[in-house]
Each structure stands twice: as C-alpha cells, then as structure tokens.
Amino acid sequence: MPKALCIGELLIDFVSTTPDVTLAEAPGFVKAPGGAPANVAVGLAKLGIDAGFIGKVGADAFGDFLRETLQENSVDTTYLIAGEMSRTTLAFVATRSDGMKDITFYRHPGADIQLTTDEIGIGYVQSAELFHYGSVSLSHSPSREATLHAIRSAKGGGARLSYDPNLRLMLWDDAGNAKRWIWEVMPYADIVKISEEEWEFVTGDVDLEPGIERILGLGMQLLVVTLGERGCYYTNGHEAGFVDGFIVNVVDTLGAGDAFVAAMLSQLMQHSDLTSLEKVQLDAIMRYANAAGALATQKVGVIPSLPTPSEIESFLQRR
Ligand code: ADP
C-alpha cells in the first residue's frame, strides 16, 4: 500500500500553443495531464515516495492516457476509477497578455466529480501515512461526500493530513459555498499550504496575521503561505519566518505550487513531530520546497517539470 495518497481531480488541460492570447483567440491547444492533487502525487513519486492517487476519469481515451501517465511516473492507480457514465473532465487554458490565465472547464458533469463514497478503498486510505487533498473535489456531489469520507477515514487511520485549497472559483455555483467548504475541511488538516493569491478570499483579510491565528487555532501543525517568486512564509505556532525564493528565468509557472507541496511533504515525512521542528530545520525544508517550485517554472507543462531529488540538490548547490 502506498505511504502517501492524494485525492481529487485528474483531468486533461488543453493548453494554448500560443502565448499572450485569450481562449477565443487561441489557434490551437496541446494536451497535458492536469489536476493539482494528481500533480502532487507524481511530484512525491518523483521524489522517491511511494504514492497513490484516488479519483475518477471517464472510460475513454483521455482517461486511459491519464492512467498511463500516472503509472509511467510510478503512482499507484488502484483507486483511480474509470467511470462509464461520464467523460474525462477537460480544461482549456490560455495565458493572456496581462499574465492572467483564461480557463474554461468542461465538467457538466465530468468524471472527476462522479467519484462516490463507496468507491473509496477504506483499507487503502487508512493505511496511508500521509493524505493530501484540495477543494476542487468538494465543489459538487457525489465527489464532495466521497472526499469528505476519505478525509475522515484517513484521519481515523492516523495519517498526517495535508491540504492545499487550490481555489478554482469558476467551478463553484456560488462564492459563499466555495468559502464554506474550503473551511469545512480545514480542521482535519495538519499541514495547510495556501498561495498568496488565495489568501484574501479564504481568510477575508489581506494581512497575514488574523488568518494565521484563525487557521492555527484549528489545531494545525504547520501553515505555509506561498508568495510566488518571493518564496514563502511558514509558521508552526512556535517558529515562523519568510524564506526567500530563487530568481530564475521563468518559462511556465503552472504547477509551481504543486512542486512546492510535493517537495515540502517529502521532507516533512522524515519528521514525526512537526511542532517540535526548529527554525533552522523549517528554513531548510522551505528552501528545498522553494527550489522545487523554482525548478517547476523552468519547463513547459507540469509533470515534466516536477523535479527529482538530485535536480533539487544540484540546483541548491549552485545557489
Ligand atoms: P501556486 O502555484 O500554488 O499559485 P505560488 O505561485 O506561490 O503558488 O508558487 C509556489 C512556489 O513556487 C513559490 O513559493 C516559489 O517557491 C515557487 N515559485 C513560483 N513562482 C516562481 C517564480 N516566478 N520564480 C521562482 N520561484 C517561483
């Protein structure tokens, strides 16, 4: 059984072949595997962690392609379900000239939201050491209930839980509902990673302080706010600090957060008690994760850009 499990969306990103265009202007698209929790599973596997992915694709060519991609990257797919009733979810992505992403999802419904509670392997989930989840699989039923069931089962089994809300507001019928569900699953997490861009929506405040208190008050062991090229901020309630990012020539920032999460988790798995980690240890872990995030911006596409330990180590030695 895999040591680390990730649950959530696995889909096809059709990425515009041309930069600086809207979706309407884009002349063509290339097919790429997508879905943040699946990226984290691949990221962990590339870092040598025995990882598995739980989710649903359609029983179609795109679903087959996604399963093969996970398997080629040594991710266990025992609980990647191929659903007969809906197609693999698709997203079309273009990067506009102002740098903003223009994204349209084909998910009405898509297979990823069709995962059901009885498709969750309880023994599989309960034997995990680490369980990682997001909020995209909470936007619709039945994957909302399936995700909640898996989160609670993992917690009951004694896993350490990691949560990256990874806000995708356009997938929700209502912003209030998104916020409610993002918070609903927060108390289960031991580790939370939130990006600066999501911080104000999630916490209701631009400043870090009030949100930090509220999140740590839920009993969290580690909270990390990623700050793009500026690196990250972390706190475990005792120790806190900003860790600078690395200056690199960026090719494509898609997946930087997932690379960061996978690298951070791979390091945290080596420690049984996160609250007793000292500042020097946390600084080193965050520096390692910043290196993974920076490396992920160096190549087009997410999965090819997720780094191996030797790539991270040689990057750090050069800096
Ligand atoms: P997300 O991808 O989830 O939106 P961020 O943009 O904050 O999250 O990026 C996650 C991490 O990836 C950052 O904390 C940083 O370590 C690294 N990173 C992201 N963008 C850059 C960049 N332009 N240059 C260097 N590192 C980056």
XYZ file of C-alpha atoms and ligand atoms in Angstrom:
346
model
C 0.000 0.000 0.000
C 1.315 3.491 -0.839
C 2.649 5.599 2.029
C 1.269 8.825 0.568
C -2.159 9.282 -1.020
C -3.616 12.231 -2.900
C -7.332 12.597 -3.675
C -9.065 14.897 -6.126
C -9.205 15.973 -9.734
C -7.288 14.416 -12.606
C -8.129 15.934 -15.962
C -6.814 16.980 -19.341
C -5.508 20.534 -19.714
C -5.623 21.689 -23.307
C -3.003 24.421 -23.200
C -2.879 27.130 -25.874
C 0.114 26.680 -28.189
C 0.339 30.484 -28.473
C 1.183 32.821 -25.566
C -0.499 36.178 -24.907
C -3.939 35.217 -26.203
C -7.427 34.738 -24.814
C -9.145 31.379 -25.246
C -11.234 32.883 -28.032
C -8.075 33.966 -29.895
C -6.060 30.766 -29.316
C -5.458 28.955 -32.636
C -4.557 25.550 -31.167
C -4.018 23.555 -27.986
C -1.732 20.770 -26.757
C -2.949 18.009 -24.483
C -1.393 17.804 -20.999
C -2.283 15.872 -17.848
C -3.674 18.184 -15.143
C -5.202 18.353 -11.680
C -3.352 19.660 -8.639
C -3.637 16.609 -6.322
C -2.556 14.299 -9.150
C 0.440 16.574 -9.798
C 1.365 16.327 -6.122
C 1.154 12.506 -6.313
C 3.536 12.499 -9.298
C 5.756 15.055 -7.554
C 6.011 12.793 -4.494
C 6.721 9.713 -6.614
C 9.485 11.574 -8.477
C 10.974 12.382 -5.081
C 11.085 8.689 -4.222
C 7.940 8.474 -2.077
C 5.606 5.539 -2.605
C 2.473 7.452 -3.739
C -1.047 6.674 -4.919
C -3.876 8.711 -6.433
C -7.622 8.438 -5.717
C -10.058 9.903 -8.230
C -12.182 9.284 -11.285
C -11.709 9.623 -15.033
C -14.007 8.548 -17.856
C -13.757 5.140 -19.518
C -12.398 6.874 -22.614
C -9.124 7.589 -24.415
C -8.312 10.608 -22.242
C -8.917 8.601 -19.072
C -6.586 5.868 -20.396
C -3.940 8.480 -21.178
C -4.160 9.917 -17.650
C -3.930 6.487 -16.019
C -0.876 5.638 -18.160
C 0.734 8.956 -17.243
C 0.366 8.244 -13.513
C 1.615 4.681 -13.943
C 4.638 5.779 -16.020
C 5.508 8.049 -13.107
C 5.191 5.178 -10.591
C 1.948 6.442 -8.993
C -0.352 3.643 -7.798
C -3.722 3.799 -9.605
C -5.593 1.001 -7.779
C -8.271 3.528 -6.747
C -8.312 5.607 -9.914
C -11.810 4.660 -11.078
C -12.815 4.649 -14.777
C -16.479 5.732 -14.815
C -18.800 4.568 -17.596
C -21.352 7.360 -17.083
C -19.352 10.498 -17.822
C -16.359 11.700 -19.816
C -12.929 12.625 -18.503
C -13.007 16.251 -17.366
C -11.314 18.765 -19.718
C -9.971 22.272 -19.174
C -8.855 24.712 -21.875
C -6.152 27.122 -20.747
C -4.618 30.225 -22.352
C -2.322 32.840 -20.811
C -3.429 36.365 -21.673
C -1.027 39.230 -22.419
C -1.593 40.595 -18.876
C -0.330 37.245 -17.489
C -3.753 36.127 -16.254
C -4.991 32.635 -17.114
C -8.114 32.302 -19.238
C -9.608 28.884 -18.288
C -12.792 27.086 -19.315
C -13.734 23.717 -17.789
C -15.789 21.005 -19.491
C -17.214 19.387 -16.393
C -21.007 19.421 -16.757
C -20.651 16.802 -15.468
C -17.102 15.488 -15.739
C -15.917 12.158 -14.416
C -13.854 13.721 -11.595
C -16.982 14.887 -9.720
C -18.651 11.471 -10.110
C -16.414 9.707 -7.581
C -18.687 8.099 -4.969
C -18.240 7.257 -1.302
C -18.425 3.513 -1.957
C -15.556 3.792 -4.466
C -13.158 4.886 -1.704
C -10.984 1.981 -0.530
C -11.163 2.342 3.234
C -8.283 -0.041 3.992
C -6.184 1.745 1.351
C -6.879 5.175 2.867
C -6.493 4.071 6.468
C -3.061 2.576 5.852
C -1.599 5.839 4.474
C 0.983 7.826 6.433
C 0.220 10.988 4.511
C -3.065 12.049 2.908
C -3.257 15.138 0.686
C -6.436 16.847 -0.552
C -7.719 20.054 -2.133
C -11.067 21.807 -2.542
C -11.847 21.242 -6.226
C -13.353 17.804 -5.489
C -15.671 19.451 -2.922
C -17.482 21.685 -5.425
C -20.078 19.084 -6.459
C -21.709 15.883 -5.265
C -21.023 12.988 -5.155
C -17.230 13.685 -5.130
C -17.801 16.116 -2.214
C -19.129 13.330 0.016
C -16.508 10.875 -1.285
C -13.702 13.334 -0.483
C -15.088 14.018 2.996
C -15.415 10.303 3.655
C -11.812 9.711 2.584
C -10.528 12.655 4.662
C -12.300 11.379 7.766
C -11.128 7.799 7.148
C -7.519 8.904 6.680
C -7.722 10.935 9.887
C -9.241 7.956 11.708
C -6.438 5.743 10.392
C -3.820 8.044 11.908
C -2.480 9.646 8.718
C -0.963 13.102 8.645
C -3.272 15.270 6.524
C -2.124 17.929 4.082
C -4.469 20.470 2.469
C -3.955 22.877 -0.428
C -7.315 24.618 -1.019
C -6.235 25.483 -4.573
C -9.191 27.788 -5.168
C -10.910 27.483 -8.563
C -13.834 29.828 -8.052
C -15.285 29.301 -11.537
C -16.042 25.678 -10.643
C -18.414 26.680 -7.833
C -22.028 27.727 -8.262
C -21.568 30.341 -5.555
C -18.528 32.011 -3.907
C -20.050 31.707 -0.425
C -20.423 27.986 -0.918
C -16.761 27.719 -2.014
C -15.652 29.519 1.133
C -17.869 27.406 3.353
C -16.498 24.121 2.001
C -12.893 25.342 1.963
C -13.254 25.977 5.713
C -15.279 22.834 6.377
C -12.270 20.612 5.646
C -9.626 22.903 7.196
C -9.841 21.439 10.753
C -8.827 17.968 9.517
C -5.505 19.223 8.169
C -2.165 19.031 9.963
C -0.412 20.956 7.191
C -2.025 23.720 5.131
C -0.498 25.428 2.112
C -2.267 28.477 0.711
C -0.982 30.740 -2.046
C -0.881 34.488 -1.516
C -3.401 34.966 -4.352
C -5.997 32.909 -2.472
C -5.276 34.307 0.965
C -7.721 37.231 0.932
C -10.603 35.140 -0.401
C -10.003 32.313 2.056
C -9.305 34.362 5.203
C -11.245 37.553 4.372
C -8.174 39.712 5.087
C -5.188 40.933 3.041
C -2.969 40.814 6.125
C -1.475 37.519 7.229
C -1.928 37.902 10.982
C -5.715 37.434 11.506
C -5.898 34.465 9.127
C -2.852 32.800 10.671
C -4.412 32.978 14.126
C -7.695 31.595 12.861
C -6.075 28.698 10.963
C -3.549 27.781 13.670
C -6.410 27.961 16.169
C -7.916 24.909 14.456
C -5.017 22.806 15.738
C -2.816 22.935 12.661
C 0.836 21.864 12.942
C 2.165 23.869 10.027
C 0.777 26.666 7.863
C 2.610 27.783 4.731
C 1.720 30.742 2.516
C 3.472 30.642 -0.850
C 4.444 34.014 -2.301
C 5.340 33.189 -5.932
C 8.885 34.322 -6.843
C 9.241 35.839 -3.329
C 9.258 32.366 -1.770
C 7.092 31.531 1.228
C 6.078 32.270 4.799
C 5.644 29.471 7.338
C 4.592 29.103 10.935
C 4.071 26.133 13.243
C 2.903 28.282 16.138
C 6.350 28.317 17.787
C 8.629 29.149 14.900
C 7.833 31.387 11.933
C 9.703 33.002 9.084
C 9.896 34.162 5.490
C 12.151 32.115 3.204
C 13.241 33.859 0.001
C 12.506 32.296 -3.372
C 15.059 31.859 -6.153
C 15.481 34.182 -9.102
C 15.124 32.146 -12.294
C 14.188 32.715 -15.914
C 10.593 31.598 -15.875
C 9.207 29.535 -18.765
C 5.836 28.474 -17.310
C 4.674 28.896 -13.697
C 1.893 26.281 -13.987
C 2.436 23.637 -11.299
C 4.979 25.566 -9.203
C 2.695 25.269 -6.178
C 2.265 21.506 -6.679
C 6.039 21.002 -6.978
C 6.475 23.082 -3.818
C 3.900 20.989 -1.918
C 5.374 17.647 -3.026
C 8.910 18.705 -2.074
C 7.822 20.114 1.285
C 5.796 16.979 2.120
C 8.655 14.659 1.111
C 10.847 16.444 3.668
C 8.199 16.652 6.398
C 7.602 12.887 6.100
C 11.047 12.422 7.623
C 9.862 14.010 10.901
C 7.288 12.528 13.254
C 6.511 15.705 15.207
C 6.156 18.892 13.188
C 5.505 21.166 16.166
C 8.958 20.400 17.604
C 10.827 21.318 14.403
C 13.299 24.114 14.966
C 13.601 27.225 12.842
C 16.803 26.057 11.163
C 15.093 22.796 10.117
C 11.958 24.552 8.856
C 14.044 27.110 6.950
C 15.924 24.270 5.226
C 12.689 22.444 4.330
C 11.144 25.606 2.883
C 14.317 26.379 0.938
C 14.145 22.861 -0.561
C 10.468 23.425 -1.457
C 11.226 26.857 -2.957
C 13.897 25.197 -5.107
C 11.351 22.637 -6.345
C 8.870 25.449 -7.103
C 11.518 27.439 -8.966
C 12.609 24.353 -10.960
C 8.983 23.717 -11.929
C 8.883 27.116 -13.664
C 11.778 26.107 -15.935
C 9.903 23.796 -18.301
C 6.596 23.851 -20.157
C 3.900 21.649 -18.626
C 3.571 20.467 -15.055
C 4.523 16.779 -14.938
C 7.742 17.060 -16.985
C 8.832 19.953 -14.763
C 8.343 18.231 -11.379
C 11.912 17.750 -10.088
C 13.805 14.725 -8.783
C 15.865 14.912 -5.546
C 19.124 15.152 -7.497
C 17.774 18.042 -9.599
C 16.779 19.913 -6.421
C 20.091 19.169 -4.705
C 22.231 20.264 -7.635
C 20.095 23.422 -8.014
C 20.664 24.229 -4.330
C 24.400 23.586 -4.600
C 24.685 26.036 -7.489
C 22.924 28.754 -5.433
P 0.739 28.474 -6.806
O 1.499 27.887 -7.974
O 0.051 27.435 -5.977
O -0.126 29.637 -7.185
P 2.968 30.173 -5.997
O 2.775 30.956 -7.251
O 3.041 30.938 -4.721
O 1.830 29.066 -5.790
O 4.283 29.306 -6.193
C 4.643 28.262 -5.319
C 6.138 28.285 -5.085
O 6.828 28.088 -6.315
C 6.653 29.591 -4.508
O 6.566 29.588 -3.095
C 8.091 29.584 -5.013
O 8.885 28.758 -4.198
C 7.976 28.919 -6.389
N 7.778 29.911 -7.472
C 6.599 30.270 -8.029
N 6.777 31.206 -8.983
C 8.115 31.427 -9.047
C 8.975 32.286 -9.833
N 8.456 33.122 -10.758
N 10.303 32.250 -9.600
C 10.846 31.439 -8.673
N 10.097 30.595 -7.893
C 8.759 30.598 -8.074
